[in-house]
Every structure is written in structure tokens, then in C-alpha cells.
Coordinates of C-alpha atoms in Angstrom, one line a residue:
X751 CA 64.7 45.9 -17.7
X752 CA 65.5 47.6 -20.8
X753 CA 64.8 51.2 -19.1
X754 CA 67.6 54.0 -20.5
X755 CA 69.1 56.3 -17.4
X756 CA 71.0 59.4 -19.7
X757 CA 73.0 61.5 -17.4
X758 CA 74.6 64.6 -18.4
X759 CA 79.3 64.9 -18.1
X760 CA 81.2 66.0 -15.4
X761 CA 81.6 69.7 -15.6
X762 CA 84.8 69.9 -17.7
X763 CA 83.5 67.5 -20.7
X764 CA 80.6 68.1 -22.8
X765 CA 78.3 65.2 -23.9
X766 CA 76.7 62.9 -22.0
X767 CA 76.1 59.0 -21.6
X768 CA 73.7 56.3 -20.9
X769 CA 72.8 53.7 -20.0
X770 CA 70.7 50.9 -19.7
X771 CA 69.0 48.7 -17.3
X772 CA 69.8 44.5 -17.3
X773 CA 69.2 42.2 -14.8
X774 CA 68.9 45.2 -12.3
X775 CA 71.9 46.7 -12.5
X776 CA 72.7 49.6 -15.0
X777 CA 75.0 48.9 -17.3
X778 CA 77.2 51.7 -19.8
X779 CA 75.4 52.5 -23.2
X780 CA 76.9 54.3 -25.0
X781 CA 79.7 56.9 -23.5
X782 CA 79.4 60.9 -25.2
X783 CA 81.3 62.1 -22.5
X784 CA 84.7 64.4 -24.1
X785 CA 86.5 66.5 -23.5
X786 CA 87.6 68.3 -27.3
X787 CA 85.6 70.2 -29.5
X788 CA 85.8 69.6 -33.7
X789 CA 85.5 72.4 -34.3
X790 CA 87.8 74.1 -32.2
X791 CA 90.8 71.9 -33.4
X792 CA 90.7 73.9 -36.4
X793 CA 91.4 77.2 -34.8
X794 CA 94.8 78.9 -35.3
X795 CA 95.9 81.3 -32.8
X796 CA 98.0 83.1 -34.4
X797 CA 95.1 84.0 -37.2
X798 CA 92.3 86.1 -37.0
X799 CA 90.3 84.1 -38.0
X800 CA 88.5 81.6 -35.5
X801 CA 88.6 78.4 -37.2
X802 CA 90.4 76.7 -39.8
X803 CA 86.9 75.3 -41.8
X804 CA 86.3 79.7 -42.5
X805 CA 90.4 79.7 -43.2
X806 CA 90.3 77.5 -45.7
X807 CA 87.3 78.8 -47.0
X808 CA 88.7 82.7 -46.9
X809 CA 91.9 81.1 -48.3
X810 CA 89.6 79.5 -51.7
X811 CA 88.8 82.8 -51.8
X812 CA 91.2 85.4 -51.3
X813 CA 94.6 83.7 -51.7
X814 CA 95.9 86.4 -49.4
X815 CA 96.0 84.5 -46.2
X816 CA 98.7 82.5 -47.1
X817 CA 99.2 82.2 -43.2
X818 CA 96.8 79.9 -43.1
X819 CA 98.5 77.6 -45.5
X820 CA 100.8 76.6 -43.6
X821 CA 98.7 74.4 -40.9
X822 CA 96.7 72.9 -43.9
X823 CA 99.9 71.3 -45.5
X824 CA 100.0 68.5 -42.7
X825 CA 97.7 69.6 -40.2
X826 CA 99.9 69.8 -37.8
X827 CA 98.6 72.3 -35.8
X828 CA 96.4 71.0 -34.4
X829 CA 98.3 67.4 -33.2
X830 CA 99.1 68.9 -29.5
X831 CA 96.0 68.7 -28.6
X832 CA 94.8 65.5 -29.7
X833 CA 97.4 63.5 -28.5
X834 CA 97.1 65.6 -25.1
X835 CA 93.5 64.0 -24.9
X836 CA 92.2 61.4 -23.0
X837 CA 91.4 58.7 -25.9
X838 CA 87.4 58.4 -24.1
X839 CA 85.0 57.4 -26.6
X840 CA 83.9 61.2 -26.6
X841 CA 86.7 61.6 -28.2
X842 CA 87.2 58.9 -30.3
X843 CA 83.7 59.6 -32.0
X844 CA 85.1 63.4 -32.4
X845 CA 88.3 62.1 -33.5
X846 CA 87.0 60.2 -36.3
X847 CA 84.3 62.9 -37.5
X848 CA 87.5 65.5 -38.0
X849 CA 89.6 62.3 -39.6
X850 CA 86.1 62.2 -41.7
X851 CA 86.3 66.1 -42.5
X852 CA 89.4 66.1 -43.5
X853 CA 89.4 63.3 -45.7
X854 CA 86.6 64.8 -47.8
X855 CA 87.5 68.3 -47.7
X856 CA 91.8 68.4 -47.4
X857 CA 92.6 65.7 -49.5
X858 CA 93.8 67.3 -52.4
X859 CA 97.6 66.8 -52.9
X860 CA 97.9 64.2 -49.8
X861 CA 102.3 64.5 -49.5
X862 CA 104.0 62.5 -46.7
X863 CA 103.8 66.0 -44.3
X864 CA 99.5 65.7 -44.6
X865 CA 100.1 61.4 -44.2
X866 CA 102.1 61.5 -41.5
X867 CA 100.5 63.8 -39.7
X868 CA 96.5 61.7 -40.3
X869 CA 98.3 58.8 -39.2
X870 CA 99.1 60.3 -35.7
X871 CA 96.2 61.2 -35.7
X872 CA 94.5 57.6 -36.3
X873 CA 97.3 56.1 -34.5
X874 CA 96.1 58.0 -31.2
X875 CA 93.0 55.7 -30.8
X876 CA 94.1 52.8 -32.6
X877 CA 96.4 51.9 -29.8
X878 CA 95.3 48.4 -28.3
X879 CA 95.7 49.6 -24.6
X880 CA 92.5 52.1 -25.3
X881 CA 90.8 49.6 -28.0
X882 CA 87.7 48.3 -25.6
X883 CA 86.5 52.1 -25.1
X884 CA 85.2 51.6 -28.8
X885 CA 82.4 49.5 -27.3
X886 CA 80.6 52.9 -26.1
X887 CA 81.3 55.0 -28.5
X888 CA 77.6 55.7 -30.0
X889 CA 77.2 55.7 -33.4
X890 CA 78.3 51.9 -34.1
X891 CA 79.5 52.3 -37.6
X892 CA 82.3 54.7 -36.0
X893 CA 84.8 52.3 -36.4
X894 CA 83.4 51.7 -40.6
X895 CA 83.3 55.7 -41.0
X896 CA 87.4 56.0 -39.8
X897 CA 88.3 52.7 -42.5
X898 CA 86.8 54.6 -44.9
X899 CA 88.0 57.8 -44.2
X900 CA 91.9 56.2 -44.0
X901 CA 91.4 54.6 -47.4
X902 CA 89.8 57.5 -49.3
X903 CA 92.8 59.4 -47.6
X904 CA 95.5 57.2 -48.0
X905 CA 94.5 56.2 -51.9
X906 CA 95.6 60.1 -53.1
X907 CA 98.6 59.8 -51.5
X908 CA 101.9 61.1 -53.8
X909 CA 104.6 59.3 -54.2
X910 CA 107.9 60.0 -53.5
X911 CA 111.1 59.0 -56.3
X912 CA 108.2 56.0 -56.7
X913 CA 107.5 55.1 -53.4
X914 CA 106.1 55.6 -49.9
X915 CA 106.2 54.8 -46.0
X916 CA 104.7 55.9 -43.8
X917 CA 104.6 54.2 -40.1
X918 CA 102.9 54.1 -37.1
X919 CA 102.4 51.8 -34.4
X920 CA 98.6 50.8 -35.1
X921 CA 98.5 52.3 -38.8
X922 CA 101.4 51.7 -41.4
X923 CA 100.8 53.1 -45.2
X924 CA 102.8 52.2 -48.0
X925 CA 103.1 53.1 -51.4
X926 CA 104.5 51.6 -54.4
X927 CA 104.2 52.5 -58.7
X928 CA 103.5 50.0 -60.5
X929 CA 103.5 49.4 -64.7
X930 CA 102.8 46.5 -66.3
X931 CA 105.9 45.3 -66.8
X932 CA 106.6 45.2 -62.8
X933 CA 107.6 41.5 -61.7
X934 CA 104.9 41.1 -58.8
X935 CA 104.9 43.8 -56.6
X936 CA 104.3 42.8 -52.8
X937 CA 103.6 44.6 -49.0
X938 CA 105.5 43.2 -45.9
X939 CA 104.0 44.5 -42.7
X940 CA 105.4 44.0 -39.2
X941 CA 103.3 45.8 -36.9
X942 CA 103.1 45.7 -32.7
X943 CA 99.6 44.5 -32.1
X944 CA 100.0 44.0 -28.1
X945 CA 102.6 44.8 -25.5
X946 CA 103.8 41.3 -25.8
X947 CA 104.6 40.8 -29.5
X948 CA 104.3 41.8 -33.1
X949 CA 102.4 40.8 -36.0
X950 CA 102.4 40.5 -39.8
X951 CA 100.4 40.8 -43.3
X952 CA 101.6 40.0 -46.3
X953 CA 100.0 41.1 -49.8
X954 CA 100.9 40.3 -53.3
X955 CA 100.2 41.8 -56.8
X956 CA 100.2 38.7 -59.1
X957 CA 102.1 39.4 -62.1
X958 CA 99.3 38.5 -64.5
X959 CA 97.5 40.9 -62.3
X960 CA 99.7 44.2 -63.5
X961 CA 100.2 42.9 -67.0
X962 CA 96.3 44.0 -67.3
X963 CA 97.4 47.7 -66.9
X964 CA 97.2 50.0 -69.2
X965 CA 99.4 53.1 -67.8
X966 CA 101.7 53.9 -65.3
X967 CA 99.7 53.9 -61.8
X968 CA 100.7 53.3 -58.1
X969 CA 99.3 51.1 -55.3
X970 CA 99.1 51.7 -51.5
X971 CA 98.5 49.8 -48.9
X972 CA 97.4 50.3 -45.2
X973 CA 97.5 47.9 -42.1
X974 CA 95.4 48.1 -39.2
X975 CA 97.1 45.8 -36.4
X976 CA 94.0 46.6 -34.1
X977 CA 91.2 47.6 -35.8
X978 CA 89.5 44.3 -36.5
X979 CA 88.5 43.9 -32.3
X980 CA 86.5 47.1 -34.0
X981 CA 84.9 46.4 -36.9
X982 CA 84.0 42.5 -35.6
X983 CA 81.2 44.2 -32.8
X984 CA 78.6 44.6 -35.7
X985 CA 78.5 40.8 -36.6
X986 CA 75.5 38.3 -35.4
X987 CA 78.3 35.4 -36.7
X988 CA 79.6 34.4 -33.0
X989 CA 83.5 34.7 -35.1
X990 CA 86.0 37.3 -34.6
X991 CA 88.0 39.0 -36.6
X992 CA 91.8 36.8 -36.1
X993 CA 94.9 39.3 -38.5
X994 CA 95.5 42.6 -39.1
X995 CA 92.9 44.6 -41.6
X996 CA 94.7 45.1 -45.0
X997 CA 93.4 47.8 -47.4
X998 CA 94.4 47.5 -50.4
X999 CA 93.7 50.8 -52.8
X1000 CA 94.8 49.7 -56.1
X1001 CA 93.5 51.4 -60.1
X1002 CA 90.2 49.5 -61.5
X1003 CA 91.7 47.5 -63.6
X1004 CA 93.6 44.8 -61.0
X1005 CA 90.7 42.5 -59.9
X1006 CA 92.6 40.1 -57.5
X1007 CA 95.4 40.1 -55.0
X1008 CA 97.1 37.3 -52.7
X1009 CA 97.5 38.0 -49.1
X1010 CA 99.1 36.7 -46.1
X1011 CA 97.8 36.8 -42.2
X1012 CA 99.3 35.4 -39.3
X1013 CA 96.8 34.7 -36.7
X1014 CA 96.8 36.6 -33.1
X1015 CA 94.6 33.3 -31.7
X1016 CA 96.7 30.6 -33.4
X1017 CA 94.7 27.5 -31.9
X1018 CA 95.3 24.3 -33.9
X1019 CA 91.4 23.3 -33.9
X1020 CA 89.8 26.6 -35.4
X1021 CA 89.4 27.0 -38.7
X1022 CA 89.5 30.5 -40.5
X1023 CA 87.5 32.5 -43.1
X1024 CA 89.2 35.4 -45.7
X1025 CA 87.1 38.0 -45.9
X1026 CA 86.4 41.1 -47.6
X1027 CA 84.8 44.2 -45.8
X1028 CA 81.7 45.6 -48.1
X1029 CA 82.5 49.5 -47.6
X1030 CA 78.1 49.5 -48.4
X1031 CA 76.5 47.1 -46.2
X1032 CA 79.4 47.4 -42.9
X1033 CA 80.2 44.3 -42.9
X1034 CA 82.3 40.9 -43.2
X1035 CA 81.8 39.5 -46.5
X1036 CA 82.9 36.1 -47.2
X1037 CA 82.3 36.4 -51.4
X1038 CA 84.8 38.9 -51.6
X1039 CA 87.8 35.7 -50.6
X1040 CA 88.9 32.6 -51.0
X1041 CA 90.9 30.3 -48.6
X1042 CA 94.4 29.4 -50.6
X1043 CA 96.5 27.8 -48.1
X1044 CA 96.3 27.6 -44.0
X1045 CA 97.4 26.3 -41.0
X1046 CA 97.9 26.7 -37.4
X1047 CA 99.9 30.2 -38.0
X1048 CA 98.6 32.0 -41.2
X1049 CA 96.4 32.1 -43.5
X1050 CA 97.0 33.1 -47.5
X1051 CA 93.7 34.5 -49.1
X1052 CA 93.0 35.2 -52.8
X1053 CA 90.5 37.8 -52.7
X1054 CA 88.5 40.2 -55.3
X1055 CA 89.3 43.7 -55.3
X1056 CA 87.0 46.3 -55.9
X1057 CA 87.5 50.1 -55.4
X1058 CA 83.7 50.7 -54.4
X1059 CA 83.0 47.8 -52.6
X1060 CA 86.0 45.6 -51.0
X1061 CA 89.6 47.2 -50.3
X1062 CA 90.1 46.1 -46.9
X1063 CA 90.6 42.5 -46.0
X1064 CA 91.3 40.3 -43.1
X1065 CA 90.5 36.8 -41.8
X1066 CA 88.1 35.7 -39.1
X1067 CA 88.0 32.7 -36.5
X1068 CA 85.1 31.1 -34.7
X1069 CA 85.5 30.6 -31.4
X1070 CA 86.7 26.9 -30.5
X1071 CA 83.9 24.7 -30.2
X1072 CA 85.2 23.1 -26.7
X1073 CA 87.5 19.9 -26.8
X1074 CA 88.4 18.0 -24.4
X1075 CA 90.1 14.4 -24.4
X1076 CA 86.7 12.9 -23.2
X1077 CA 85.0 14.4 -26.3
X1078 CA 87.7 13.0 -28.9
X1079 CA 88.3 9.7 -27.4
X1080 CA 84.4 9.0 -27.5
X1081 CA 84.3 10.2 -31.4
X1082 CA 87.4 7.8 -32.2
X1083 CA 86.1 4.8 -30.3
X1084 CA 82.0 5.6 -31.2
X1085 CA 82.3 6.2 -34.8
X1086 CA 85.4 2.7 -34.7
X1087 CA 82.2 0.6 -33.0
X1088 CA 79.5 2.5 -35.6
X1089 CA 81.9 1.6 -38.5
X1090 CA 82.2 -2.0 -37.0
X1091 CA 78.3 -2.0 -36.5
X1092 CA 77.6 -1.8 -39.7
X1093 CA 79.8 -3.8 -41.2
X1094 CA 78.4 -7.0 -39.5
X1095 CA 75.1 -5.5 -40.3
X1096 CA 75.6 -5.6 -44.0
X1097 CA 77.2 -8.7 -43.8
X1098 CA 74.5 -10.3 -41.3
X1099 CA 72.3 -9.4 -43.9
X1100 CA 73.9 -11.1 -47.1
X1101 CA 74.1 -14.1 -45.3
X1102 CA 70.6 -14.7 -44.2
X1103 CA 69.4 -12.7 -47.0
X1104 CA 67.2 -15.4 -48.6
X1105 CA 66.0 -16.9 -45.5
X1106 CA 64.5 -12.9 -44.4
X1107 CA 62.8 -12.3 -48.1
X1108 CA 60.3 -14.7 -48.9
X1109 CA 57.3 -12.2 -48.9
X1110 CA 57.3 -8.7 -50.7
X1111 CA 57.3 -6.8 -48.0
X1112 CA 60.0 -8.8 -45.6
X1113 CA 61.9 -8.4 -48.7
X1114 CA 61.4 -4.5 -48.9
X1115 CA 61.6 -4.1 -45.6
X1116 CA 65.4 -5.5 -45.5
X1117 CA 66.4 -3.6 -49.2
X1118 CA 65.7 -0.4 -46.8
X1119 CA 67.8 -1.5 -44.0
X1120 CA 70.6 -2.6 -46.1
X1121 CA 70.3 1.3 -47.4
X1122 CA 69.8 3.0 -44.9
X1123 CA 73.3 0.9 -42.9
X1124 CA 75.3 1.2 -46.4
X1125 CA 74.4 5.1 -46.4
X1126 CA 75.7 5.5 -42.9
X1127 CA 78.7 3.6 -43.2
X1128 CA 79.9 6.4 -46.1
X1129 CA 79.1 8.9 -43.8
X1130 CA 81.0 8.0 -41.6
X1131 CA 83.9 6.8 -43.4
X1132 CA 83.7 10.0 -45.3
X1133 CA 83.0 12.0 -41.7
X1134 CA 86.7 11.0 -40.8
X1135 CA 87.9 12.2 -43.8
X1136 CA 86.5 15.3 -43.4
X1137 CA 88.1 15.4 -40.8
X1138 CA 91.3 14.5 -42.0
X1139 CA 91.7 17.0 -45.1
X1140 CA 90.6 19.7 -42.5
X1141 CA 93.2 19.0 -40.0
X1142 CA 96.1 18.6 -42.5
X1143 CA 95.8 21.5 -44.6
X1144 CA 92.1 23.5 -45.0
X1145 CA 92.4 22.5 -49.1
X1146 CA 89.5 24.4 -50.1
X1147 CA 88.2 21.9 -53.1
X1148 CA 89.1 18.7 -51.1
X1149 CA 86.7 20.0 -48.6
X1150 CA 84.2 21.1 -50.6
X1151 CA 84.1 18.0 -52.1
X1152 CA 84.1 16.2 -49.1
X1153 CA 80.7 18.0 -47.6
X1154 CA 79.3 17.6 -50.6
X1155 CA 79.0 13.8 -50.0
X1156 CA 78.8 14.0 -46.3
X1157 CA 75.5 15.8 -46.8
X1158 CA 74.3 13.7 -49.5
X1159 CA 74.6 10.8 -47.4
X1160 CA 73.4 11.8 -44.0
X1161 CA 69.7 13.0 -46.0
X1162 CA 70.3 9.4 -48.1
X1163 CA 69.9 7.5 -44.4
X1164 CA 67.2 9.8 -43.9
X1165 CA 65.2 9.3 -47.7
X1166 CA 65.5 5.8 -46.7
X1167 CA 63.9 5.7 -43.1
X1168 CA 61.5 7.7 -44.6
X1169 CA 60.9 4.8 -46.9
X1170 CA 60.8 2.4 -44.4
X1171 CA 58.0 5.0 -43.3
X1172 CA 55.7 4.9 -46.7
X1173 CA 56.5 1.0 -46.9
X1174 CA 54.9 1.0 -43.3
X1175 CA 51.6 2.8 -45.3
X1176 CA 51.3 0.6 -47.6
X1177 CA 51.2 -2.8 -46.4
X1178 CA 48.6 -1.1 -43.8
X1179 CA 46.3 1.2 -45.3
X1180 CA 46.7 0.3 -49.2
X1181 CA 45.8 -3.1 -48.3
X1182 CA 44.5 -4.6 -51.9
X1183 CA 46.6 -2.3 -54.2
X1184 CA 50.4 -4.6 -54.8
X1185 CA 53.1 -3.0 -56.2
X1186 CA 55.6 -5.3 -57.9
X1187 CA 59.6 -5.6 -57.1
X1188 CA 60.3 -3.6 -60.2
X1189 CA 58.2 -0.7 -58.5
X1190 CA 59.2 -0.4 -55.4
X1191 CA 62.9 -0.5 -56.6
X1192 CA 62.3 2.8 -58.6
X1193 CA 60.3 4.4 -56.4
X1194 CA 62.4 3.5 -53.2
X1195 CA 65.6 4.8 -54.9
X1196 CA 64.2 8.2 -56.2
X1197 CA 63.1 9.0 -53.0
X1198 CA 66.9 7.5 -50.7
X1199 CA 69.0 8.4 -53.2
X1200 CA 67.6 10.8 -55.1
X1201 CA 65.9 13.7 -53.1
X1202 CA 69.3 13.6 -51.4
X1203 CA 71.4 14.0 -54.9
X1204 CA 68.3 17.3 -56.0
X1205 CA 69.0 19.0 -52.4
X1206 CA 72.9 18.6 -52.3
X1207 CA 73.0 20.1 -55.9
X1208 CA 71.2 22.4 -55.2
X1209 CA 72.6 23.5 -51.7
X1210 CA 76.6 23.8 -53.3
X1211 CA 74.9 25.7 -56.4
X1212 CA 73.5 28.5 -54.2
X1213 CA 75.7 28.7 -51.5
X1214 CA 78.7 28.1 -52.9
X1215 CA 79.7 30.6 -56.0
X1216 CA 79.3 33.2 -52.8
X1217 CA 81.6 31.1 -51.1
X1218 CA 78.7 30.6 -48.1
X1219 CA 79.0 26.5 -48.5
X1220 CA 81.6 25.4 -45.9
X1221 CA 81.6 27.0 -42.5
X1222 CA 85.5 27.9 -40.8
X1223 CA 86.3 25.8 -38.1
X1224 CA 85.4 21.7 -40.0
X1225 CA 84.6 20.5 -43.2
X1226 CA 80.5 21.1 -43.3
X1227 CA 77.7 22.7 -44.3
X1228 CA 77.6 26.6 -43.2
X1229 CA 75.6 27.6 -41.1
X1230 CA 76.3 31.7 -39.4
X1231 CA 76.0 33.3 -43.3
X1232 CA 74.0 31.3 -45.6
X1233 CA 71.9 29.4 -43.2
X1234 CA 73.1 26.4 -45.7
X1235 CA 73.2 23.7 -43.3
X1236 CA 69.2 24.3 -43.2
X1237 CA 69.4 22.1 -46.3
X1238 CA 69.9 19.1 -43.9
X1239 CA 67.9 20.1 -40.6
X1240 CA 64.8 20.8 -42.3
X1241 CA 64.2 17.6 -44.4
X1242 CA 66.2 15.2 -41.3
X1243 CA 63.7 17.1 -39.1
X1244 CA 60.6 16.5 -40.9
X1245 CA 61.0 12.8 -41.8
X1246 CA 61.5 12.7 -38.1
X1247 CA 57.8 14.5 -37.0
X1248 CA 56.4 12.6 -40.4
X1249 CA 57.8 8.6 -39.3
X1250 CA 56.8 9.4 -35.4
X1251 CA 53.4 10.1 -37.4
X1252 CA 53.7 7.0 -39.4
X1253 CA 53.5 5.2 -35.9
X1254 CA 51.3 6.4 -34.3
X1255 CA 49.0 5.4 -37.5
X1256 CA 50.5 2.1 -37.1
X1257 CA 49.1 1.0 -33.0
X1258 CA 46.0 2.6 -34.1
X1259 CA 46.1 0.4 -36.6
X1260 CA 47.2 -2.6 -36.0
X1261 CA 44.9 -2.2 -32.3
X1262 CA 41.5 -2.7 -34.7
X1263 CA 43.0 -5.0 -37.1
X1264 CA 41.3 -8.8 -37.4
X1265 CA 41.2 -11.4 -39.8
X1266 CA 38.4 -10.1 -41.8
X1267 CA 40.4 -7.0 -43.5
X1268 CA 42.1 -9.5 -45.2
X1269 CA 46.0 -8.9 -43.8
X1270 CA 47.9 -12.4 -44.2
X1271 CA 49.0 -13.2 -41.0
X1272 CA 52.4 -13.1 -42.5
X1273 CA 52.1 -10.0 -44.0
X1274 CA 51.2 -8.4 -40.8
X1275 CA 54.4 -10.1 -38.8
X1276 CA 56.5 -8.5 -41.5
X1277 CA 54.3 -5.4 -40.7
X1278 CA 55.0 -5.1 -37.3
X1279 CA 58.4 -5.5 -37.5
X1280 CA 58.7 -2.9 -40.1
X1281 CA 56.9 -1.1 -37.3
X1282 CA 59.5 -1.6 -34.4
X1283 CA 62.2 -0.8 -36.6
X1284 CA 61.4 2.9 -37.6
X1285 CA 59.6 3.2 -33.7
X1286 CA 62.9 2.2 -32.1
X1287 CA 65.3 4.0 -34.7
X1288 CA 63.0 7.1 -35.9
X1289 CA 63.0 8.6 -32.0
X1290 CA 66.8 8.3 -31.5
X1291 CA 67.9 9.9 -34.3
X1292 CA 66.2 12.7 -33.9
X1293 CA 67.4 12.8 -30.9
X1294 CA 70.9 12.0 -32.2
X1295 CA 70.5 15.6 -34.7
X1296 CA 68.4 17.6 -31.9
X1297 CA 71.7 17.5 -29.4
X1298 CA 73.4 19.0 -33.3
X1299 CA 70.9 21.7 -33.5
X1300 CA 72.0 22.5 -29.8
X1301 CA 75.6 22.3 -30.3
X1302 CA 75.1 25.3 -32.9
X1303 CA 73.0 27.3 -30.9
X1304 CA 75.5 27.0 -28.0
X1305 CA 78.7 26.1 -29.1
X1306 CA 80.3 26.4 -25.6
X1307 CA 78.5 23.4 -24.2
X1308 CA 80.6 20.4 -23.5
X1309 CA 77.5 18.6 -22.2
X1310 CA 75.0 19.2 -25.9
X1311 CA 79.0 18.1 -27.2
X1312 CA 79.2 14.9 -25.5
X1313 CA 75.9 13.7 -26.1
X1314 CA 76.3 14.6 -30.0
X1315 CA 78.7 12.8 -30.4
X1316 CA 78.1 10.0 -27.9
X1317 CA 74.3 9.4 -30.1
X1318 CA 76.0 10.4 -33.5
X1319 CA 79.0 8.2 -32.7
X1320 CA 76.7 5.2 -32.1
X1321 CA 74.0 5.9 -34.9
X1322 CA 75.5 2.0 -36.1
X1323 CA 74.9 0.2 -33.2
X1324 CA 71.8 1.0 -33.2
X1325 CA 71.0 0.3 -36.9
X1326 CA 72.6 -3.2 -35.9
X1327 CA 70.9 -3.9 -32.8
X1328 CA 67.3 -3.2 -33.8
X1329 CA 67.5 -3.7 -37.5
X1330 CA 68.8 -6.7 -36.6
X1331 CA 69.8 -8.8 -34.0
X1332 CA 66.7 -7.5 -31.9
X1333 CA 65.2 -9.3 -34.8
X1334 CA 64.2 -13.2 -34.3
X1335 CA 63.5 -14.5 -37.4

């Protein structure tokens, strides 16, 4: 397993094919077999010069080989060989290398003819029917190299009469002259994506941005309906590109643009994220853009344009979590039952408060239980509101606010559980040390609400400036880009482990307890009831969020989602049952 096998190509091709052994089968790793020769593509048959590169060199030196200029003007002499070659992985790699060389060496005075020839060459390897061949191109950065080469070449396009438009099925270039008195400029693209239909994109340069221009300039945009499928293969995030890739080449003074992307897959339950392609790091970066509006069909993005960093943009969508009527039913019924249970729990506590809080330990226990129930009640209500905010239309600021408070109150639930655990240790281990009620309240509020507030504020302050606070498909903490979810998972799981240790201490301590240790029987009885609460609730909460973590690791498992939905939705019922109803007192 993992062994590499390299085989030579068929006689009519040059290069090699690599295979890797996986599960006792040879799987193709890369295919560098090619029928094209990059150098021979420059050959001009009617010249004495053997290679076009040499021809270009001599032209620069002598000015006498005027015939060389005929091919250099628009590269038309090399197009037939390219278009007649199969778009196999090895040829794709060679054509990418060719386009890179042209953009580096021959991009002065890019006329309409040059851009048309360049686009025809690029279009050949961007055809939707062969896009799957890119997976076996040896250089995994070939898609990024192609994008940078096209952007560099198109950026030098000369505009005739203030505008230019060059359209191929799988790459389109448009350019306009712009100046500070121009009203907001826009580019519209409608392009073929596959044999079943077209996809659209829209670029707008806001009028307020154009006011920044000190002089007349040009704006050029390039649209790629299929290139996103190539670029996304480099991402660790399971999200995929769900729209065309739009490159925007502007003067440095213009820093913000508005882009509208039509979705390729119009899945209602899946969210979207606006991203920019980071040229240096060769990855999609969510920090470049923000979602302005989002519905089932289109996403509107506001993106920062940086000539050296962000010039190409698109939208990402995570693979949809499995949806089923059973999962929706469990969530709705369970949350309704949880909220009802928590309201009932708080109502019972209010009614019996004076009867069950006669000792300090009992008062502290019920005070913690009330705050646990209240925190989960608010979190459940926020859970519903967050889903409504996300499903109607992704209002980014509302989603951030809902996520912040949801994070805070879920953390508060666990930190009040931690306070309950500390209360057990206080009652069992610090027998002769008594604290006043005011000291307890101050300490409990600091732990129960103070710690969650600090963690929540730090999380949003660190990740939001990078647009990495929210996840794409829901109003909840991001996982794939910034791991913001760890700000909930780590404290919650740590508290669960510590409370389980407390339960072990209780078992050992109460087994050795005697009247001679100085414990009042009433206090000991209260401590045992507190310990039962912790012993029963801690594993249930731990199991709930353990399955929550499993849904992130395997987001497509319907079983994990159903178990998590069941446990999560019935947390309120657990608190009512084990915290109130089963308490005989």
C-alpha cells in the first residue's frame, strides 16, 4: 500500500504515467503523456528559424526578419496544432506552460487578435467535457498557474474605442475605459457551463470607488465558468466552487467591487461563502470578501481588490449535510419539548424555592440548576432564531449576533455545570471552610457567565476580522478555515472531563464518610443530590456534544446527525427529569 509504479507512454507519446497502490489496486496518480511539444509549437515552417523563440530573439536583435512578426502578432500559426490535439493531462500541462511563457515574454501590446488567439488556446483545456482530466495533471498548481497567466495577459489588453469584448465558450474577456466621472461600471457574463445550460456572473464597480481615480484608466474582467472545478481540488475544506470564477483587473486606486454569482447547484439548505483567490498562497481566502445577499439562486459579494493578492473571486459551498424529514421532525419536536421542559423546570423551582433552599448547600445547588436551565432555554430559543435568520436570507450581521449569543449561552450551560462540580468539591473537601452567600454568588456569576463572555468576545474579535467567524451553511462557529468552533468544543469537553473526575471523587469520599468527619447529615444529603445531578447530566451532555463533534468529522453521516439531533433537542428534558422531577424533596 502506497507503492508507486511509473510506466512509459505509448510510442506516439512522450512522458510517463504514475500509479499508486491503494487497497491492492493500482490507481492513476498522474499522467504526463503528451503528444504536443511546447518548443515545436513555436516552429514556423516558412522561416529558416527552427523555433519561434529563436525567431523572436533574432527579431529583437536585427529588425530584418519581418516575416517572424506575422506569427507573433496573434499566434494564429500555432492554434491548429493545439486545437487538433487531444486535451489529455499531459497536453493540458504543456498548454499551461505555453500560455505561461506567452504571458511572460510576449504580452506587450496585447491586441484583440492576440487576446482572441490566447483565449482559443485556453478554451481548449477549459472545455467542460475534459475538465475531469485536470485531476491527473502532474503539477497540482497548474490551474493556479493558468489563472495567473490569463490575468497577467488580459491585464495588458489594448481597448479599441474605449471597450473590448472577446468571447469563447469557456473563457470570456471584457474591458472598458473608466474615469472618475463615469457612472458605476458593470460587466455582465452569461456563459455555457455544460451541455445542459448557461451560468451568469455580474461585476459592478461602485460609483464611489471610481471617484478615487486620479486619471482615465481601464477595467478588465475575465470569466471562467469551469476553472473553479480545477482550483477547488487543492482545498482541504470539503467545500466546492459553486459559481464561475470572475477575475477583475483594476487600477490600484480601486479597492472594492460588487460581484453577483449564479449558483451552479441551487441547494436550498446549503449556505455559500464569498472568497478571493490568494495568488501567493494559491488558495481560496474568505478574508477577501463578505456576503452582501444570498438566496437560493444567487449570491452577492463585496470583495476587496488587491492587484498583487486578490484578483479572482468566486463562491464556495460546503457539501450539504444530509437532510431528511425524520431529522427535521426530531429537531422541531425535540426543541419544542426541550423549551417546554425548561420552562416547567423554572416554574417548579419558583414554586418550591423557599422549601428546598433552607441550607446553604441546597441554596447553591438550586441556584446553579436555575442558571443551567435558563442558559439552555435562551440557547434553544436562539437556535431557532439563528435557523430562521439563515434560511430567510443570510443577513451577515444578524447571523454574527445570533452566533455570538448562541456561543455564549451554550458555554454558560457548561460553566454552570462546572460551578456545580466545584460546589461538590467545596462541600466534601472544605468541610471547615464556610463561604458567605454573597461570596458564592460573586464567584458563581464570574465562572458561570464571566468566563463564557471572555471566550465569546475573544473568539469573535480574533476570527471576525478575517471573515472566519461563521460557517457557510449555518449561523454557527466556523470550523474549516479558522477552527473557531474549538472555542466551544475545548471548554465544553474539558468541563465534562473535570466533572467526571469530580463524580469519581464523590464516590470515593462518600464511601469513606462517617459522622466523625464533621458533616451534617442534612448537608451530606444535599451533597449527594448535587452529585447525582452532576453524575447524570455530565455524561448526557458529553455524549450530546461528542456526537456533535462527530457530525463535523463526518458531515454526511445521517446516523450521527439523527443521534445528535435527539440528544441535543432533549437536553432540556434531561435537566427537568434529573434536576427536578427525580428529586424526592
